[in-house]
Every structure is written in C-alpha cells, then in structure tokens.
Tab-separated table of C-alpha atoms in Angstrom:
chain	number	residue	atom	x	y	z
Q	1	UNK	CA	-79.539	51.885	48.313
Q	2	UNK	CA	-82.171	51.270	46.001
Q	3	UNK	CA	-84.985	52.886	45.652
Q	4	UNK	CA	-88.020	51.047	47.444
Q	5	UNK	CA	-85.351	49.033	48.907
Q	6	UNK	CA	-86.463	48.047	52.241
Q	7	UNK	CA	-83.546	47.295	55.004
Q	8	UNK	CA	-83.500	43.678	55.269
Q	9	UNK	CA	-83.454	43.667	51.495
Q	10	UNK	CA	-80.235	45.983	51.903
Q	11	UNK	CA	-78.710	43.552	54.447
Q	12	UNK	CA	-78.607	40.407	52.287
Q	13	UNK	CA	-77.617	42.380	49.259
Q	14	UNK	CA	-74.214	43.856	51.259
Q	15	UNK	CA	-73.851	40.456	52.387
Q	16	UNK	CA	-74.285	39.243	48.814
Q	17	UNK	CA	-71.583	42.231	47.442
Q	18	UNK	CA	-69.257	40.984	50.327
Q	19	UNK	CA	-69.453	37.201	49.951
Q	20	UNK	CA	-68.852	37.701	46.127
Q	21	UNK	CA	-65.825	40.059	46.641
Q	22	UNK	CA	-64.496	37.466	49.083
Q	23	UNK	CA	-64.631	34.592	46.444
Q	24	UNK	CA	-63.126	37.013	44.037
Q	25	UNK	CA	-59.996	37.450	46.191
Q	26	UNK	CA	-60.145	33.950	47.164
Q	27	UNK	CA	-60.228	32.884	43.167
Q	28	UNK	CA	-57.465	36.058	42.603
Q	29	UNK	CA	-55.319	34.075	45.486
Q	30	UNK	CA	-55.621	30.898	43.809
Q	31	UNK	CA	-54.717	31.567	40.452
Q	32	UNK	CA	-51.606	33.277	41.543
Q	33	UNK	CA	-50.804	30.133	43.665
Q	34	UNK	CA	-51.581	28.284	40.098
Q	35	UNK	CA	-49.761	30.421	38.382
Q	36	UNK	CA	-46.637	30.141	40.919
Q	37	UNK	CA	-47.180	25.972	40.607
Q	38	UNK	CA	-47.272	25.892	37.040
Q	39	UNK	CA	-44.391	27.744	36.830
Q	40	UNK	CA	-42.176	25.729	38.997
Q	41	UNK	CA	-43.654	22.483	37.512
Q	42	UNK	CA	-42.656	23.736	33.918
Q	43	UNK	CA	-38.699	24.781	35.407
Q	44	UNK	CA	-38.990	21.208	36.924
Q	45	UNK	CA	-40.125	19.998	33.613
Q	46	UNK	CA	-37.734	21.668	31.373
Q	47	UNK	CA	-34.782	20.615	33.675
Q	48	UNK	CA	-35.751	17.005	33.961
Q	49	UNK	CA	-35.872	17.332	29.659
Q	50	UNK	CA	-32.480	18.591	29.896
Q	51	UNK	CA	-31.429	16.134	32.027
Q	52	UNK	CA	-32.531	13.216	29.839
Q	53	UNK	CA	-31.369	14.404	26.255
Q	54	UNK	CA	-28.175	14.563	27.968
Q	55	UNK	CA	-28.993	11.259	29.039
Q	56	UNK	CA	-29.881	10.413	25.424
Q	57	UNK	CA	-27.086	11.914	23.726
Q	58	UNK	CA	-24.306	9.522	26.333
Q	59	UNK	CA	-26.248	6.643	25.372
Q	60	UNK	CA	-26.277	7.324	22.062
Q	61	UNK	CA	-22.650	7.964	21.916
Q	62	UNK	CA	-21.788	4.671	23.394
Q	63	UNK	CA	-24.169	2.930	21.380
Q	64	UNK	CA	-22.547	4.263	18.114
Q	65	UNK	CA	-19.196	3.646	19.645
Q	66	UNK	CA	-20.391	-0.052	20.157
Q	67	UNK	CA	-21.513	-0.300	16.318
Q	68	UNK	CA	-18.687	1.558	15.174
Q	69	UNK	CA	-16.277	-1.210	17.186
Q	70	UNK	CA	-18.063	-4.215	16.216
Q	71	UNK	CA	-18.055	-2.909	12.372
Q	72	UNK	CA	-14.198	-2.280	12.249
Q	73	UNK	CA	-14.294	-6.502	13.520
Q	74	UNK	CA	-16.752	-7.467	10.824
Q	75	UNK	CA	-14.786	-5.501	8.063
Q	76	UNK	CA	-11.199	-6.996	9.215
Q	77	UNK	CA	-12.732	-10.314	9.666
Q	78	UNK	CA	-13.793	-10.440	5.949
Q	79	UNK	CA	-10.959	-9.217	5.420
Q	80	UNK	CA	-9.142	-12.069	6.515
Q	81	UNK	CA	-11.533	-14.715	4.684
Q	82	UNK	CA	-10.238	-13.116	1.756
Q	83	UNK	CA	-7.067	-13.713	1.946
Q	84	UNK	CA	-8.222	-17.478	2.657
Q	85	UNK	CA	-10.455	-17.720	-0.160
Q	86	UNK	CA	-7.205	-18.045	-2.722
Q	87	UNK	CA	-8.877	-18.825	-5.803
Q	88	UNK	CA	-11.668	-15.786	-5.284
Q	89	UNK	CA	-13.982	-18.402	-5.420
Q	90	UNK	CA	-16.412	-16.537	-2.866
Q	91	UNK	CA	-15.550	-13.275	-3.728
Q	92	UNK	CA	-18.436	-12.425	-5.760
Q	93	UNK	CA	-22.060	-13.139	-6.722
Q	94	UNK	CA	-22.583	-15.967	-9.131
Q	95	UNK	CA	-22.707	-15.965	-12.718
Q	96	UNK	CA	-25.958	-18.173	-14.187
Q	97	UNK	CA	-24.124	-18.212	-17.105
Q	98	UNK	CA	-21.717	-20.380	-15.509
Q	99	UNK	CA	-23.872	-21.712	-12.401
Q	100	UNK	CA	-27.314	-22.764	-14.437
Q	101	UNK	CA	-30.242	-22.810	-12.026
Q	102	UNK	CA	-27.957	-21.010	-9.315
Q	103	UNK	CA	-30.762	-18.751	-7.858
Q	104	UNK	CA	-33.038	-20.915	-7.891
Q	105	UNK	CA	-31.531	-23.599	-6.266
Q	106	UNK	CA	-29.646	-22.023	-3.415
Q	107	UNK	CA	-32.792	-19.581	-1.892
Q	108	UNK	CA	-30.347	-17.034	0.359
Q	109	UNK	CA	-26.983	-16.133	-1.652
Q	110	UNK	CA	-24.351	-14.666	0.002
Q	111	UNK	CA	-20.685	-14.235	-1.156
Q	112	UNK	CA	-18.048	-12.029	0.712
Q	113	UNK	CA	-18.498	-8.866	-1.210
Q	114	UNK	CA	-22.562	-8.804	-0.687
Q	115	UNK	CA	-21.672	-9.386	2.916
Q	116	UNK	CA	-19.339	-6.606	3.031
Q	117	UNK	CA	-22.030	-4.165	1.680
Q	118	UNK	CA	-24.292	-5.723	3.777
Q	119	UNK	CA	-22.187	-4.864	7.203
Q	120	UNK	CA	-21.128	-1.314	6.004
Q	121	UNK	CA	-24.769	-0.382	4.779
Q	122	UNK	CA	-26.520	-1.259	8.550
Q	123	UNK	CA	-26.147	-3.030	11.571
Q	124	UNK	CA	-25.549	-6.454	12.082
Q	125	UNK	CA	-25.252	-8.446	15.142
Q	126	UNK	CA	-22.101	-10.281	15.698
Q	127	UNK	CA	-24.195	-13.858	15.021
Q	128	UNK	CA	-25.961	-12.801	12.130
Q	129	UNK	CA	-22.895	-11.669	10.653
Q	130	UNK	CA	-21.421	-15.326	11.247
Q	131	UNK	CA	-24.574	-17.120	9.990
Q	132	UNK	CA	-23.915	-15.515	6.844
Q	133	UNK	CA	-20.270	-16.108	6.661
Q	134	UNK	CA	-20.973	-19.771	6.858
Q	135	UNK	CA	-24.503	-18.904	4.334
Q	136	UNK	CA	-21.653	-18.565	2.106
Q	137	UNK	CA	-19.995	-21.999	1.945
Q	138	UNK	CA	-23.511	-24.145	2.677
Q	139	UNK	CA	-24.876	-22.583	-0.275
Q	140	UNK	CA	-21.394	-24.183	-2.632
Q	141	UNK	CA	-22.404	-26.796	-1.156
Q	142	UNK	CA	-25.687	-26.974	-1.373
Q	143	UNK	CA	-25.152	-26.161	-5.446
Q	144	UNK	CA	-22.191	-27.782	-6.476
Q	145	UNK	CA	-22.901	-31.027	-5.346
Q	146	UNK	CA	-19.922	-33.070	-7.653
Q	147	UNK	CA	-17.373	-32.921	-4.533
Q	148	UNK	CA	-14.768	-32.553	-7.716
Q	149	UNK	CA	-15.973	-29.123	-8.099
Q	150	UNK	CA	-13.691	-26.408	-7.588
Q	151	UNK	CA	-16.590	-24.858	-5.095
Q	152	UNK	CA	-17.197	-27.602	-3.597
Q	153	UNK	CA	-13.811	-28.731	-3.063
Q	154	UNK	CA	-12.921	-25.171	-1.614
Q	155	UNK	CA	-16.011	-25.422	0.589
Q	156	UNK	CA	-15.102	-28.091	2.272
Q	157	UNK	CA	-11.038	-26.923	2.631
Q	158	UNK	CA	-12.097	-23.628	3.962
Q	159	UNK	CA	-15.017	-24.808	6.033
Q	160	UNK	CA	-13.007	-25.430	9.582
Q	161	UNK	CA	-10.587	-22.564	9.196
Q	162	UNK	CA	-13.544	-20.339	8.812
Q	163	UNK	CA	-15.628	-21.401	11.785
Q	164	UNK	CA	-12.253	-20.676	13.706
Q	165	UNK	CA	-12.459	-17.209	12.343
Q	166	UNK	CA	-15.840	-17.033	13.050
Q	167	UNK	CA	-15.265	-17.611	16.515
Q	168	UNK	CA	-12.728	-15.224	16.920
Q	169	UNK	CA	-15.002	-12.579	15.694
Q	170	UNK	CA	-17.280	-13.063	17.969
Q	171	UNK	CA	-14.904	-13.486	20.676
Q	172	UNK	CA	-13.491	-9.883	19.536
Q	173	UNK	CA	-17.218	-8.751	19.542
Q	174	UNK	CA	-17.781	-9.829	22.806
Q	175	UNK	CA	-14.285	-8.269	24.214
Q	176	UNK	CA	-15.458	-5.016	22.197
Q	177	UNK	CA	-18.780	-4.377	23.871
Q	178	UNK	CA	-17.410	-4.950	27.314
Q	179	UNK	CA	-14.940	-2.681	27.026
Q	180	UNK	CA	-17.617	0.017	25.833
Q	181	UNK	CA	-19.839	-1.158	28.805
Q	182	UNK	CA	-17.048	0.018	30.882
Q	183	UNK	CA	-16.639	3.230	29.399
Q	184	UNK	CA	-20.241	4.233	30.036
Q	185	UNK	CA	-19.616	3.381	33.153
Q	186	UNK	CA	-16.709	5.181	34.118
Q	187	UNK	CA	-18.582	8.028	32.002
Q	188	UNK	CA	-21.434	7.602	34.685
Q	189	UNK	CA	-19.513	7.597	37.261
Q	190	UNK	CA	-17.790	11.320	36.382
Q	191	UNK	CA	-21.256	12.754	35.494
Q	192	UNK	CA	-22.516	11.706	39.097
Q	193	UNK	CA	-19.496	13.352	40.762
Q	194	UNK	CA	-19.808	16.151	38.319
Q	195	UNK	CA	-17.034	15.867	36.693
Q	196	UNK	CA	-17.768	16.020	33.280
Q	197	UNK	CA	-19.880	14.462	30.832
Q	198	UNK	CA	-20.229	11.108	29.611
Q	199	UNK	CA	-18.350	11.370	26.289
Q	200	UNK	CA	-17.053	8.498	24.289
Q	201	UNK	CA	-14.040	9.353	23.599
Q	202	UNK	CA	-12.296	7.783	20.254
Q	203	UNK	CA	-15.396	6.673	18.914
Q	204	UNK	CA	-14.656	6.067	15.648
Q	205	UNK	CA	-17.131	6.148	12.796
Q	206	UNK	CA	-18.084	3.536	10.497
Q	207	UNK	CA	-16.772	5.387	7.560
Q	208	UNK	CA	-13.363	5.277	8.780
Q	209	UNK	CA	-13.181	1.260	9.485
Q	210	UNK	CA	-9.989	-0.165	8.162
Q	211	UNK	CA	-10.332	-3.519	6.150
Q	212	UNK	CA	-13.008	-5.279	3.992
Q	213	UNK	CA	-13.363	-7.488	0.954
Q	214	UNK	CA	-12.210	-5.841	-1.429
C-alpha cells in the first residue's frame, strides 16, 4: 500500500493492477494466436507459390514446344519455296544498283533469306509468316511492272504454287498446335492423378530445326 493511501483508493488500484494484467494475457494470447495464423497463412502461401511455378514451368514447356513445332514448319516451308524459286530470283535482298528506286518504291521488302532470319530470330504466327511469303512476290510485282521481266514473269509463275504452300503451312501449323494442346492435356491429366509432372517430352529447340533458305 501506499503511504496515505486510503482503502477505497487501494481497491480501485488492485482492480486497476488486475484489469491490466488481464489485458496483458489477453494481448499475450492473441499474438500467439497471430503468430500461429501467420504462420500457417505463410506455409499456405509458400505452397500455393510452389504450386503455380510448377504451373508456370508446364506451361511454359508446352508453349516453347508449340514455337519450337511451328518454327521447324516455317523453316521447311521456306525451304521448299526455294527449291521453287529456280532462278534465285527471291533469294536475296535487292541490289539498287540493278533495281533503281527499289526501296523506295516497294515500302516493306521481303525476300526468302530476310524471312528466314526473321522466323529463326523471334516468333511469328503462322499468318504473319504467310503474309510475308506472299510480301515477297506483291512487292516484284509491285516493282517490276514490264510483265517481260524476269521478276515479274517469275511472280506471276510462282504465285499459285506458293499460296498452295502457304496453305499447307498453315494447315501443318494448325495440326502442330493441336497435337501440343493434347499433350498438356494428357500432362494435366497425370499431374491430377499424381502421376508425374507435366513434361513435354521431345520438345525440340529452335536451334535444332532442320531446313531453311539457305
């Protein structure tokens, strides 16, 4: 007690001491319930981040599997124009020096070797790839407009037999990315059952793509 202290002063002041110990125990309670929470919610957390850069690295896979596919069709496919393009007449960029005014007539070049760097430097899709495969014979066209011309002439030969290639491409394309689709499927299938991962198996990478325009 203090001194002078009279008793009702020393009632309130043992209530006061016991209601503060009480909300210390009750505060000591609930930051060890916190504690507990926080820790379950950052196992929850760092499971569910587990979960989904697994997650990321499938659809990754597949997705690289898709643009590894679709690359070996571009690279074969020019391949192919090549061998139609007998008199390398589209084989290369244009010469000024022989095509006056060249550039600045025809506003997007494109020849077969440009479009090969083109696909093997980033992704395409399948009908951008085509736009510029055709790109290539509109613009001979577009220049060489004596129909006598050796560019135009072969322009105008080649034009049908490409657009049938064209198609095929994308045809190929199209027949490609299923096929993956079902892979990731099956893949997601497994992983539900727990059977394994979701692996791509035989991805192949771009480096390794047979073919081109050489």
């Amino acid at each position: 007690p203090y001194p002078n202290e009279s008793a009702t002063q020393l009632t309130l002041r043992v209530k006061f001491d016991m209601r503060r110990a009480m909300a210390d125990k009750i505060k000591e309670q609930q930051d060890a319930l916190k504690a507990k929470a926080d820790a379950k919610i950052k196992e929850a957390t760092a499971a569910a981040r587990e979960r989904a850069g697994l997650d990321k690295v499938a659809k990754d896979e597949f997705e690289q599997k898709q643009l590894d596919e679709r690359r070996k069709i571009f690279l074969k496919t020019l391949k192919e124009l090549k061998k139609t393009d007998k008199k390398k007449v589209f084989m290369d960029p244009v010469d000024e020096r022989d095509a006056p005014g060249y550039y600045s007539t025809v506003k997007k070049p494109m020849f077969l070797r440009t479009l090969r760097e083109k696909v093997k430097a980033r992704h395409q899709e399948p009908a951008q790839v085509a736009t510029d495969i055709m790109l290539i014979l509109r613009n001979a066209q577009q220049y060489y407009t004596d129909s006598s011309a050796p560019q135009a002439k072969a322009a105008a030969e080649l034009m049908e037999d490409w657009k049938e290639i064209v198609e095929g491409m994308k045809l190929k394309c199209k027949r490609s990315d299923e096929e993956v689709a079902r892979e990731k499927k099956r893949a997601e299938i497994r992983a539900a059952k727990g059977d394994g991962g979701s692996s791509a198996d035989g991805a192949s990478a771009a480096g390794s793509a047979d073919g081109g325009a050489d």
